[in-house]
Coordinates of C-alpha atoms in Angstrom, one line a residue:
M8 CA -0.1 -0.1 -0.2
M9 CA 3.1 2.5 1.2
K10 CA 4.4 1.6 -2.1
L11 CA 1.4 2.1 -4.0
E12 CA 1.2 5.9 -2.6
G13 CA 4.8 6.4 -3.3
A14 CA 4.2 5.2 -6.7
L15 CA 0.7 7.4 -7.1
Y16 CA 2.6 10.6 -5.6
P17 CA 6.5 10.4 -6.3
W18 CA 6.9 13.8 -6.3
R19 CA 5.7 14.1 -2.5
F20 CA 8.2 11.5 -1.7
R21 CA 10.9 13.3 -3.6
L22 CA 10.2 16.7 -1.6
V23 CA 10.4 15.2 1.6
L24 CA 13.7 13.6 0.9
G25 CA 14.7 17.1 -0.5
L26 CA 13.7 18.8 2.9
L27 CA 15.5 16.5 5.1
A28 CA 18.6 16.8 2.6
I29 CA 18.6 20.3 3.2
M30 CA 18.1 20.1 6.9
V31 CA 20.7 17.8 7.3
G32 CA 23.1 20.4 5.6
A33 CA 22.2 23.2 6.7
I34 CA 22.8 21.7 10.3
S35 CA 26.1 20.4 8.9
W36 CA 27.2 23.6 7.5
R37 CA 26.2 25.5 10.8
I38 CA 28.3 22.8 12.9
V39 CA 31.4 23.4 10.4
D40 CA 30.9 27.3 10.9
L41 CA 30.4 27.4 14.5
H42 CA 33.3 24.8 15.6
V43 CA 35.8 25.9 12.5
I44 CA 34.8 29.4 10.7
D45 CA 33.0 31.6 13.5
H46 CA 34.4 29.8 16.2
D47 CA 34.1 33.1 18.4
F48 CA 30.5 33.1 18.8
L49 CA 30.5 29.9 20.9
K50 CA 33.2 30.8 22.6
A51 CA 31.4 34.2 23.7
H52 CA 28.6 32.5 24.8
G53 CA 30.8 30.1 26.9
D54 CA 32.8 33.0 28.3
A55 CA 29.6 34.6 29.2
R56 CA 28.7 32.0 31.5
S57 CA 32.0 31.2 33.2
V58 CA 34.3 34.0 32.3
R59 CA 34.2 37.1 34.8
H60 CA 36.5 40.0 35.5
I61 CA 37.3 40.8 39.0
P62 CA 38.3 44.5 39.9
I63 CA 41.6 45.0 41.0
P64 CA 41.8 48.0 43.6
A65 CA 44.2 51.2 42.8
H66 CA 45.3 52.5 46.1
R67 CA 44.7 56.4 46.6
G68 CA 47.9 58.9 46.3
L69 CA 49.6 59.5 49.4
I70 CA 49.2 62.8 51.1
T71 CA 52.2 64.4 52.6
D72 CA 53.5 67.7 54.1
R73 CA 55.5 70.2 52.7
N74 CA 58.3 68.1 53.7
G75 CA 57.4 64.7 52.7
E76 CA 56.2 63.5 56.1
P77 CA 52.6 61.4 55.4
L78 CA 49.8 62.5 56.4
A79 CA 47.3 60.2 55.0
V80 CA 48.8 56.6 53.6
S81 CA 46.6 53.5 52.0
T82 CA 47.3 50.2 53.6
P83 CA 45.8 46.9 52.0
V84 CA 43.1 45.1 53.7
T85 CA 40.9 42.0 53.1
T86 CA 36.9 42.2 52.8
L87 CA 35.0 38.9 53.4
W88 CA 31.7 38.4 51.2
A89 CA 29.4 35.7 50.7
N90 CA 26.5 34.6 48.1
P91 CA 23.1 34.2 50.5
K92 CA 21.7 32.3 47.6
D93 CA 24.3 29.5 48.1
L94 CA 24.5 30.1 51.7
M95 CA 20.6 29.3 52.6
G96 CA 21.5 25.6 51.3
L97 CA 24.3 25.3 53.8
R98 CA 22.5 26.0 57.0
D99 CA 24.7 23.5 58.8
Q100 CA 27.5 25.2 58.1
W101 CA 26.3 28.7 59.7
P102 CA 27.2 28.3 63.0
R103 CA 31.0 27.4 62.1
I104 CA 31.2 30.5 59.8
A105 CA 29.9 32.7 62.2
E106 CA 32.0 31.6 64.8
S107 CA 35.1 31.9 62.3
L108 CA 34.0 35.8 61.5
G109 CA 33.7 36.2 65.1
Q110 CA 29.8 36.9 65.1
D111 CA 26.7 35.9 66.8
P112 CA 25.1 33.0 65.2
T113 CA 21.9 34.1 65.5
T114 CA 22.7 37.5 64.2
F115 CA 24.5 35.8 61.3
A116 CA 21.6 33.8 60.4
Q117 CA 19.3 36.7 60.6
R118 CA 21.5 38.3 58.3
I119 CA 21.5 35.7 55.7
E120 CA 17.9 34.9 55.8
Q121 CA 17.3 38.8 55.3
N122 CA 19.4 39.0 52.0
A123 CA 18.2 35.4 50.9
N124 CA 17.6 36.8 47.4
R125 CA 20.6 38.6 46.8
E126 CA 24.2 37.2 45.3
F127 CA 26.2 39.3 47.3
L128 CA 26.7 40.4 51.0
Y129 CA 29.3 41.8 52.9
L130 CA 30.2 39.6 55.9
V131 CA 33.5 41.5 57.5
R132 CA 35.3 44.9 56.0
G133 CA 38.5 46.1 56.5
L134 CA 40.5 42.8 57.9
T135 CA 44.3 43.2 58.1
P136 CA 45.5 40.7 55.4
E137 CA 46.7 38.4 58.2
Q138 CA 43.4 38.3 59.8
G139 CA 41.6 37.7 56.4
Q140 CA 43.7 34.8 55.3
A141 CA 43.3 33.3 58.9
I142 CA 39.9 32.9 58.1
L143 CA 40.0 32.0 54.3
V144 CA 42.6 29.4 55.2
N145 CA 39.6 27.5 56.5
K146 CA 37.9 27.2 53.3
L147 CA 34.5 27.9 54.7
P148 CA 32.0 27.1 52.1
G149 CA 30.4 30.1 50.4
V150 CA 33.0 32.6 52.0
Y151 CA 35.1 34.5 49.5
G152 CA 37.7 37.4 50.1
I153 CA 38.5 40.4 48.0
E154 CA 41.3 42.9 48.3
E155 CA 41.0 46.5 49.3
F156 CA 42.6 49.3 50.9
R157 CA 42.2 51.4 53.6
R158 CA 43.2 54.9 54.6
F159 CA 45.5 55.5 57.5
Y160 CA 46.3 58.9 59.2
P161 CA 49.8 59.1 60.8
A162 CA 49.3 62.2 62.2
G163 CA 45.4 61.7 63.7
E164 CA 43.6 64.4 65.1
V165 CA 46.8 67.0 64.6
T166 CA 45.8 67.2 61.0
A167 CA 41.9 65.7 60.7
H168 CA 40.4 69.2 59.8
V169 CA 43.2 69.8 56.8
V170 CA 43.3 66.3 55.6
G171 CA 39.7 64.9 56.2
F172 CA 38.9 61.4 55.5
T173 CA 37.4 58.5 53.2
D174 CA 34.7 56.4 53.7
V175 CA 34.5 52.9 53.7
D176 CA 34.5 52.8 49.7
D177 CA 37.8 54.7 49.8
R178 CA 36.1 57.9 48.6
G179 CA 37.1 61.2 49.8
R180 CA 34.3 62.5 52.4
E181 CA 36.0 65.7 53.6
G182 CA 38.8 67.9 53.8
V183 CA 41.6 67.8 51.1
E184 CA 40.4 64.2 50.5
L185 CA 37.3 65.5 49.2
S186 CA 38.3 68.6 47.4
F187 CA 41.6 66.5 45.7
D188 CA 39.5 63.5 45.4
E189 CA 40.0 62.8 41.4
W190 CA 43.6 63.6 41.9
L191 CA 44.0 61.1 44.7
A192 CA 41.7 58.3 43.6
G193 CA 43.7 55.7 41.5
V194 CA 41.9 53.7 38.5
P195 CA 40.8 50.3 39.2
G196 CA 42.1 47.2 37.1
K197 CA 40.5 44.2 35.8
R198 CA 41.6 40.7 36.3
Q199 CA 40.1 38.0 33.9
V200 CA 38.9 34.9 35.8
L201 CA 36.8 31.7 35.0
K202 CA 34.0 30.8 37.6
D203 CA 31.3 28.0 37.6
R204 CA 27.9 28.6 37.9
R205 CA 27.9 28.9 41.6
G206 CA 30.6 31.7 41.5
R207 CA 33.7 29.6 42.5
L208 CA 37.0 30.3 41.3
I209 CA 38.3 28.1 38.8
K210 CA 41.1 29.4 37.3
D211 CA 43.3 32.9 37.2
V212 CA 43.4 33.5 33.3
Q213 CA 45.0 37.1 33.2
V214 CA 45.2 40.9 34.1
A215 CA 43.4 42.3 31.6
R216 CA 43.9 46.0 33.0
N217 CA 46.8 47.1 35.2
A218 CA 45.6 49.2 38.1
K219 CA 46.9 52.8 38.4
P220 CA 47.4 54.1 41.8
G221 CA 46.2 57.9 42.7
K222 CA 48.7 60.7 42.6
T223 CA 50.5 62.1 45.7
L224 CA 49.8 65.2 46.9
A225 CA 52.3 67.4 48.6
L226 CA 50.3 70.0 50.8
S227 CA 51.5 73.3 52.0
I228 CA 51.2 72.1 55.9
D229 CA 54.4 71.9 57.9
L230 CA 53.9 68.9 60.6
R231 CA 56.0 70.5 63.0
L232 CA 54.3 73.8 62.6
Q233 CA 50.9 71.7 63.0
Y234 CA 51.9 70.1 66.0
L235 CA 53.2 73.2 67.8
A236 CA 50.0 75.1 66.6
H237 CA 47.6 71.9 67.7
R238 CA 49.4 71.3 71.3
E239 CA 49.1 75.2 72.5
L240 CA 46.1 75.5 71.1
R241 CA 44.7 72.6 73.1
N242 CA 46.6 73.8 76.4
A243 CA 44.8 77.3 75.7
L244 CA 41.2 76.2 75.7
V245 CA 42.0 74.2 78.7
E246 CA 43.7 77.3 80.6
N247 CA 40.8 79.6 79.5
G248 CA 37.9 76.9 79.9
A249 CA 37.6 77.9 76.4
K250 CA 34.7 76.2 74.2
A251 CA 36.6 76.2 70.7
G252 CA 39.6 77.6 69.0
S253 CA 41.3 78.2 65.7
L254 CA 45.1 78.9 64.7
V255 CA 46.4 79.7 61.0
I256 CA 49.9 80.2 60.0
M257 CA 50.8 81.2 56.7
D258 CA 53.7 82.4 54.7
V259 CA 53.4 85.8 53.6
K260 CA 55.7 85.6 50.5
T261 CA 54.1 82.4 49.3
G262 CA 50.5 82.5 50.4
E263 CA 51.1 79.0 51.6
V264 CA 49.0 77.7 54.5
L265 CA 51.8 76.3 56.9
A266 CA 49.4 75.1 59.7
M267 CA 45.7 75.0 60.4
A268 CA 44.6 74.0 63.9
N269 CA 41.2 73.9 65.4
Q270 CA 39.9 72.4 68.8
P271 CA 38.0 70.5 69.2
T272 CA 39.3 68.0 67.1
Y273 CA 38.7 64.1 66.4
N274 CA 40.6 61.2 65.2
P275 CA 39.9 60.2 61.7
N276 CA 41.6 56.8 62.4
N277 CA 38.4 55.9 64.8
R278 CA 35.2 57.6 64.2
R279 CA 33.0 55.5 66.2
N280 CA 32.3 57.7 68.6
L281 CA 32.4 61.0 66.3
Q282 CA 30.8 64.2 67.4
P283 CA 29.6 66.1 64.6
A284 CA 30.7 69.6 65.8
A285 CA 34.3 68.2 66.1
M286 CA 34.5 67.9 62.4
R287 CA 34.0 71.4 61.3
N288 CA 37.2 73.4 60.4
R289 CA 36.6 76.4 62.1
A290 CA 39.3 78.3 60.9
M291 CA 37.5 78.0 57.4
I292 CA 33.7 77.5 58.0
D293 CA 33.0 79.6 61.2
V294 CA 32.3 83.4 60.5
F295 CA 32.5 85.7 63.3
E296 CA 32.7 89.7 63.7
P297 CA 36.8 90.4 63.9
G298 CA 36.5 93.3 66.4
S299 CA 39.5 95.5 66.7
T300 CA 41.7 93.3 64.6
V301 CA 40.5 95.2 61.5
K302 CA 41.6 98.5 63.1
P303 CA 44.7 98.6 60.8
F304 CA 42.9 98.3 57.9
S305 CA 40.3 101.4 58.6
M306 CA 44.1 103.0 59.4
S307 CA 45.4 102.3 56.0
A308 CA 42.2 103.5 54.3
A309 CA 43.2 106.7 56.3
L310 CA 46.8 106.8 55.5
E311 CA 46.3 106.3 51.8
S312 CA 43.6 109.1 51.6
G313 CA 46.5 111.8 52.0
R314 CA 44.4 113.2 55.0
W315 CA 46.0 111.7 57.7
K316 CA 49.7 111.1 58.9
P317 CA 50.9 108.7 61.9
T318 CA 51.7 111.6 63.8
D319 CA 48.2 113.8 63.7
V320 CA 46.3 113.4 67.0
V321 CA 42.6 112.8 67.8
D322 CA 40.5 114.0 70.9
V323 CA 39.0 110.9 72.3
Y324 CA 37.8 112.5 75.3
P325 CA 35.9 111.2 77.5
G326 CA 36.1 108.1 75.7
T327 CA 32.6 108.0 74.7
L328 CA 30.7 109.2 71.3
Q329 CA 27.1 109.5 70.8
I330 CA 25.7 109.0 67.6
G331 CA 21.6 109.3 67.9
R332 CA 20.8 106.7 70.5
Y333 CA 23.9 104.5 70.0
T334 CA 27.0 105.0 72.1
I335 CA 30.6 104.3 70.9
R336 CA 32.6 103.3 74.1
D337 CA 36.4 103.1 74.6
V338 CA 37.5 99.9 77.1
S339 CA 40.7 102.1 78.0
R340 CA 38.6 105.3 78.8
S341 CA 41.5 107.4 77.6
S342 CA 41.2 111.1 78.2
G343 CA 43.0 113.2 75.8
A344 CA 44.7 113.4 72.2
L345 CA 46.0 110.1 70.6
D346 CA 48.1 110.1 67.6
L347 CA 47.4 107.6 65.1
T348 CA 49.7 104.5 66.7
G349 CA 48.1 105.6 70.2
I350 CA 44.7 104.5 68.6
L351 CA 45.8 101.3 67.6
I352 CA 47.8 100.9 70.9
K353 CA 44.7 101.8 73.2
S354 CA 42.4 100.2 70.5
S355 CA 40.3 103.4 70.9
N356 CA 37.1 102.9 69.0
V357 CA 36.1 106.5 69.5
G358 CA 39.3 107.4 67.7
I359 CA 39.1 105.3 64.9
S360 CA 35.2 106.2 64.4
K361 CA 36.2 109.9 64.1
I362 CA 38.7 109.2 61.6
A363 CA 36.1 107.0 59.7
F364 CA 33.9 109.7 59.3
D365 CA 36.4 112.1 58.2
I366 CA 37.7 109.5 55.3
G367 CA 34.1 107.9 54.5
A368 CA 32.9 104.3 54.8
E369 CA 33.6 103.4 51.3
S370 CA 37.6 104.0 51.3
I371 CA 37.5 101.2 54.6
Y372 CA 35.5 99.2 52.7
R373 CA 37.5 99.0 49.4
V374 CA 40.6 98.3 51.6
M375 CA 38.9 95.6 53.7
Q376 CA 37.7 94.3 50.1
Q377 CA 41.3 94.1 48.5
V378 CA 42.6 92.2 51.2
G379 CA 40.2 89.7 51.1
L380 CA 37.9 90.3 53.9
G381 CA 34.5 88.7 53.4
Q382 CA 35.9 87.3 50.0
D383 CA 36.4 83.9 48.2
T384 CA 39.8 82.6 49.3
G385 CA 39.8 80.4 46.3
L386 CA 41.0 77.5 48.2
G387 CA 38.2 75.3 47.1
F388 CA 37.8 73.7 50.6
P389 CA 34.3 71.7 51.0
G390 CA 32.0 73.8 53.2
E391 CA 34.2 76.9 53.5
R392 CA 32.4 80.1 53.9
V393 CA 33.0 83.4 52.3
G394 CA 31.6 85.6 55.2
N395 CA 30.1 89.0 54.8
L396 CA 31.3 92.5 54.1
P397 CA 28.3 94.9 53.8
N398 CA 28.0 97.9 51.2
H399 CA 25.8 100.1 51.6
R400 CA 24.9 102.7 49.1
K401 CA 24.6 105.3 51.5
W402 CA 26.8 104.8 54.9
P403 CA 25.0 106.1 57.9
K404 CA 27.5 107.3 60.9
A405 CA 26.5 104.1 63.0
E406 CA 27.5 101.8 60.1
T407 CA 30.4 103.9 59.3
A408 CA 31.7 103.5 63.1
T409 CA 31.2 99.9 63.3
L410 CA 32.7 98.8 59.9
A411 CA 35.7 100.7 61.1
Y412 CA 36.2 99.2 64.4
G413 CA 35.3 95.5 63.3
Y414 CA 31.6 94.9 63.7
G415 CA 28.9 94.5 61.2
L416 CA 30.9 92.5 59.1
S417 CA 32.0 88.7 59.3
V418 CA 34.9 87.0 58.2
T419 CA 37.3 83.4 58.7
A420 CA 40.5 83.3 60.2
I421 CA 41.9 82.5 57.0
Q422 CA 40.6 85.4 55.5
L423 CA 42.0 87.4 58.4
A424 CA 45.4 85.7 58.0
H425 CA 45.6 86.4 54.5
A426 CA 44.5 90.0 55.2
Y427 CA 47.4 90.3 57.6
S428 CA 49.7 88.8 55.5
V429 CA 49.2 91.8 52.7
I430 CA 50.3 94.3 55.4
A431 CA 53.3 92.0 56.1
N432 CA 54.2 91.8 52.3
N433 CA 54.4 95.3 52.1
G434 CA 51.0 95.8 50.5
K435 CA 51.2 92.6 48.1
S436 CA 48.6 90.2 48.0
V437 CA 49.7 86.7 46.9
P438 CA 46.7 83.6 46.4
L439 CA 46.3 81.7 49.3
S440 CA 47.1 77.8 48.8
L441 CA 46.8 74.5 50.7
T442 CA 49.5 72.7 48.8
R443 CA 53.3 73.4 48.5
T444 CA 54.4 76.0 46.1
D445 CA 57.8 75.5 44.5
S446 CA 57.3 78.3 41.6
Q447 CA 57.1 82.3 42.0
V448 CA 53.8 83.3 42.6
E449 CA 52.4 86.5 41.1
S450 CA 51.4 89.4 43.6
V451 CA 48.8 92.1 43.3
Q452 CA 49.7 95.6 45.2
V453 CA 46.2 96.3 46.8
I454 CA 47.9 98.6 49.7
D455 CA 50.4 101.5 48.9
E456 CA 53.8 99.9 49.7
Q457 CA 55.0 102.8 51.9
V458 CA 51.6 102.7 53.9
A459 CA 51.9 99.0 54.6
K460 CA 55.3 99.9 55.7
T461 CA 54.2 102.5 57.7
L462 CA 51.4 100.2 59.4
Q463 CA 54.5 97.4 60.3
G464 CA 56.1 99.9 62.4
M465 CA 52.7 100.8 64.1
L466 CA 51.6 97.3 64.7
Q467 CA 55.3 96.8 66.2
Q468 CA 54.3 99.3 68.6
V469 CA 51.2 97.6 69.4
V470 CA 52.9 94.7 70.9
E471 CA 56.2 96.2 72.1
A472 CA 55.2 99.8 73.4
P473 CA 54.7 100.5 77.0
G474 CA 50.9 99.5 77.8
G475 CA 51.0 97.4 74.3
V476 CA 49.8 93.7 74.2
F477 CA 53.3 92.6 75.7
R478 CA 52.3 89.0 76.0
A479 CA 52.8 88.5 72.2
Q480 CA 56.3 89.5 72.7
V481 CA 58.7 86.8 71.3
P482 CA 62.3 86.8 72.6
G483 CA 65.1 87.9 70.0
Y484 CA 62.1 89.0 67.4
H485 CA 60.4 92.4 67.0
V486 CA 56.6 91.4 66.1
S487 CA 53.7 93.4 64.9
G488 CA 50.5 92.7 65.6
K489 CA 47.0 93.6 67.0
S490 CA 44.5 92.0 69.5
G491 CA 40.9 91.9 69.3
T492 CA 37.7 91.0 71.3
A493 CA 34.3 90.4 69.6
R494 CA 30.9 89.8 71.3
K495 CA 29.1 86.8 69.9
A496 CA 25.7 87.2 68.2
S497 CA 22.9 85.2 69.1
V498 CA 21.7 82.7 67.2
G499 CA 18.3 83.6 65.9
T500 CA 18.5 87.0 66.9
K501 CA 19.7 90.6 66.1
G502 CA 21.4 90.8 69.3
Y503 CA 24.4 89.6 71.2
T504 CA 24.7 87.0 74.0
Q505 CA 25.4 87.7 77.6
N506 CA 29.0 87.3 78.4
A507 CA 30.0 85.4 75.3
Y508 CA 33.1 86.7 73.4
R509 CA 35.8 85.8 71.1
S510 CA 39.0 86.8 71.7
L511 CA 41.8 87.1 68.9
F512 CA 44.9 88.1 67.9
A513 CA 46.3 88.6 64.8
G514 CA 50.4 89.8 63.8
F515 CA 53.4 88.7 62.0
A516 CA 57.0 88.6 62.4
P517 CA 60.0 89.4 62.4
S518 CA 58.8 93.2 61.8
T519 CA 61.9 94.0 60.3
N520 CA 61.4 91.6 57.2
P521 CA 57.9 89.6 57.9
R522 CA 58.0 85.9 57.1
I523 CA 55.0 84.6 58.9
A524 CA 51.4 85.7 59.4
M525 CA 49.3 84.2 62.4
V526 CA 45.8 84.6 63.6
V527 CA 44.7 83.1 67.0
V528 CA 40.8 82.8 67.8
I529 CA 39.5 81.8 71.0
D530 CA 35.8 81.0 71.4
E531 CA 34.1 81.9 74.7
P532 CA 37.0 81.9 77.5
S533 CA 35.4 81.6 80.7
K534 CA 38.3 81.4 83.3
A535 CA 41.1 84.6 83.8
G536 CA 39.1 86.8 81.2
Y537 CA 37.9 87.3 77.6
F538 CA 40.2 90.2 76.2
G539 CA 42.1 88.9 73.0
G540 CA 45.4 90.4 74.7
L541 CA 44.9 88.4 77.8
V542 CA 43.8 85.2 76.0
S543 CA 45.0 84.9 72.4
A544 CA 48.0 87.2 72.4
P545 CA 49.9 84.0 74.8
V546 CA 49.3 81.8 72.2
F547 CA 50.5 84.0 69.5
G548 CA 53.7 84.4 71.3
K549 CA 54.6 80.8 72.3
V550 CA 53.7 79.4 68.6
M551 CA 55.3 82.3 67.1
A552 CA 58.7 82.0 68.9
G553 CA 58.7 77.9 67.9
A554 CA 57.8 78.9 64.2
L555 CA 60.4 81.2 63.5
R556 CA 62.9 78.9 65.4
L557 CA 61.9 75.7 63.4
M558 CA 61.9 77.8 60.2
N559 CA 65.3 78.9 61.2
I560 CA 64.5 82.7 60.6
A561 CA 67.2 85.1 61.7
P562 CA 66.4 87.1 64.8
D563 CA 65.9 91.1 64.2
N564 CA 65.8 91.9 67.7
L565 CA 69.2 90.7 69.9
P566 CA 70.6 92.8 72.2
T567 CA 73.6 94.9 71.6
E568 CA 76.8 94.4 73.1
E569 CA 76.4 97.4 75.3
Q570 CA 73.2 96.0 76.3
Q571 CA 74.7 92.4 77.0
T572 CA 77.5 94.2 79.1
A573 CA 75.0 96.0 80.8
N574 CA 73.0 92.7 81.9
A575 CA 76.1 90.8 82.7
A576 CA 76.9 93.8 85.4
T577 CA 73.4 93.9 86.6
G578 CA 73.3 90.2 86.9
K579 CA 70.1 90.3 84.1
G580 CA 69.8 87.5 81.6
G581 CA 69.5 88.5 77.9
R582 CA 66.2 88.2 76.1
I583 CA 67.4 85.4 73.8

């Protein structure tokens, strides 16, 4: 019957045979094509199921001080991880794994069950290589290790506010670590490996791309000066029962920040009990009214106007000046006439106000703006505040007076240090820098050179003249500076907090050839007193003495041979 049907319909039979032949030929050709001609197709699909690329971590660049001392280094660590989907079938091994990891078995079991649908779970991060190897050598089922890097800060709390820190993934989160993150961060590499369907490593094939480490960053900070500033600032807070403090040291010629210390501080290597308030780099974030420390800039405006000379006198009797309902008072209650240097020595609010009324607030505002008060420093530090330098279309007398003696504007400690460096650098302003500067920096003349030199001598008398701020003196050196005491504004109101002050001292040395500018800010001293000349000036003197010695700057106030002979005859020691 079949033969009969085939005979009746021979074309159908041949059609079926032809189709079968074509199919067999196509399959055969595809086999040859995949295995001989286009074998990359099968290889690609096979690799997709077994070949993996494991990242090779790249360590961050080294951060050093200006002399090469390490401030932040990356150390290798081991991180342990697991695939919860695999571990769900190994419940009997959970107690053993938890014990090896030093974790509570119940807590470990809860973590695995809560992440049962995930394929990756960190078990422990940041183990030392020895600790990690001690666990991995036990070949715990479902537990794997990867290499990472963790940041370590050799100087600890001393440089914490400047250097900052990184997070658990080694990304910059504060300070220089954040602002220079792209420079410091390396480029991870790739390693090609073969894994089975459970994710277990079968073979390490090759390094597909080498890791590229981050670049080294040399800061302008001198670790020796930073330690000195940190120690003296901490001691000052204890001695004066103060709430907080900041201290900035900078090179007046290059604009480099040599030290920047803040209290309270924190240890970036152990942040478990870190208080947010301790993380603030107060020297760059806290703004305040600078008080009498800005009087030299008001005096600069007076001298540049041509209307005033250092020998001119102002009658400040009786130590008060009434402007409508507003009364300007002098702390020293001077009765009589003071020349311009005397106004700075006595810190006369009445005297500087009368000068301001004569020259106008616009000229004072212009000088303060040119020296950087209330202006962006250009450092690019995360969270840095600009402050506020008011500019009225029409300056009332009260606002003119308060601007002249340091109220109604807000600045940071770094801005104030920069402003004093302009006076110290003969009226030239150089850009601030937190990184070491090896090339010549460009400067801009913002105060007349002769005026700046005159101010240097006047501020030297503020420290050395009878009745001056003698606590800021440095044996063997001439020092120039000005103290200040400012009331603290109340939060959320327009008034001031009762019995809350900031004590300040700003200056530079040596006076004959200034090299270092420094600002000390003590917040809310509560023991011996609160005047800047009493609280902040001694800190300035101690730190400046150590800084001049460490930087090997030649003294400019050594006793003469006659003085040495007289001292020897009277049994008095020299000043060195």
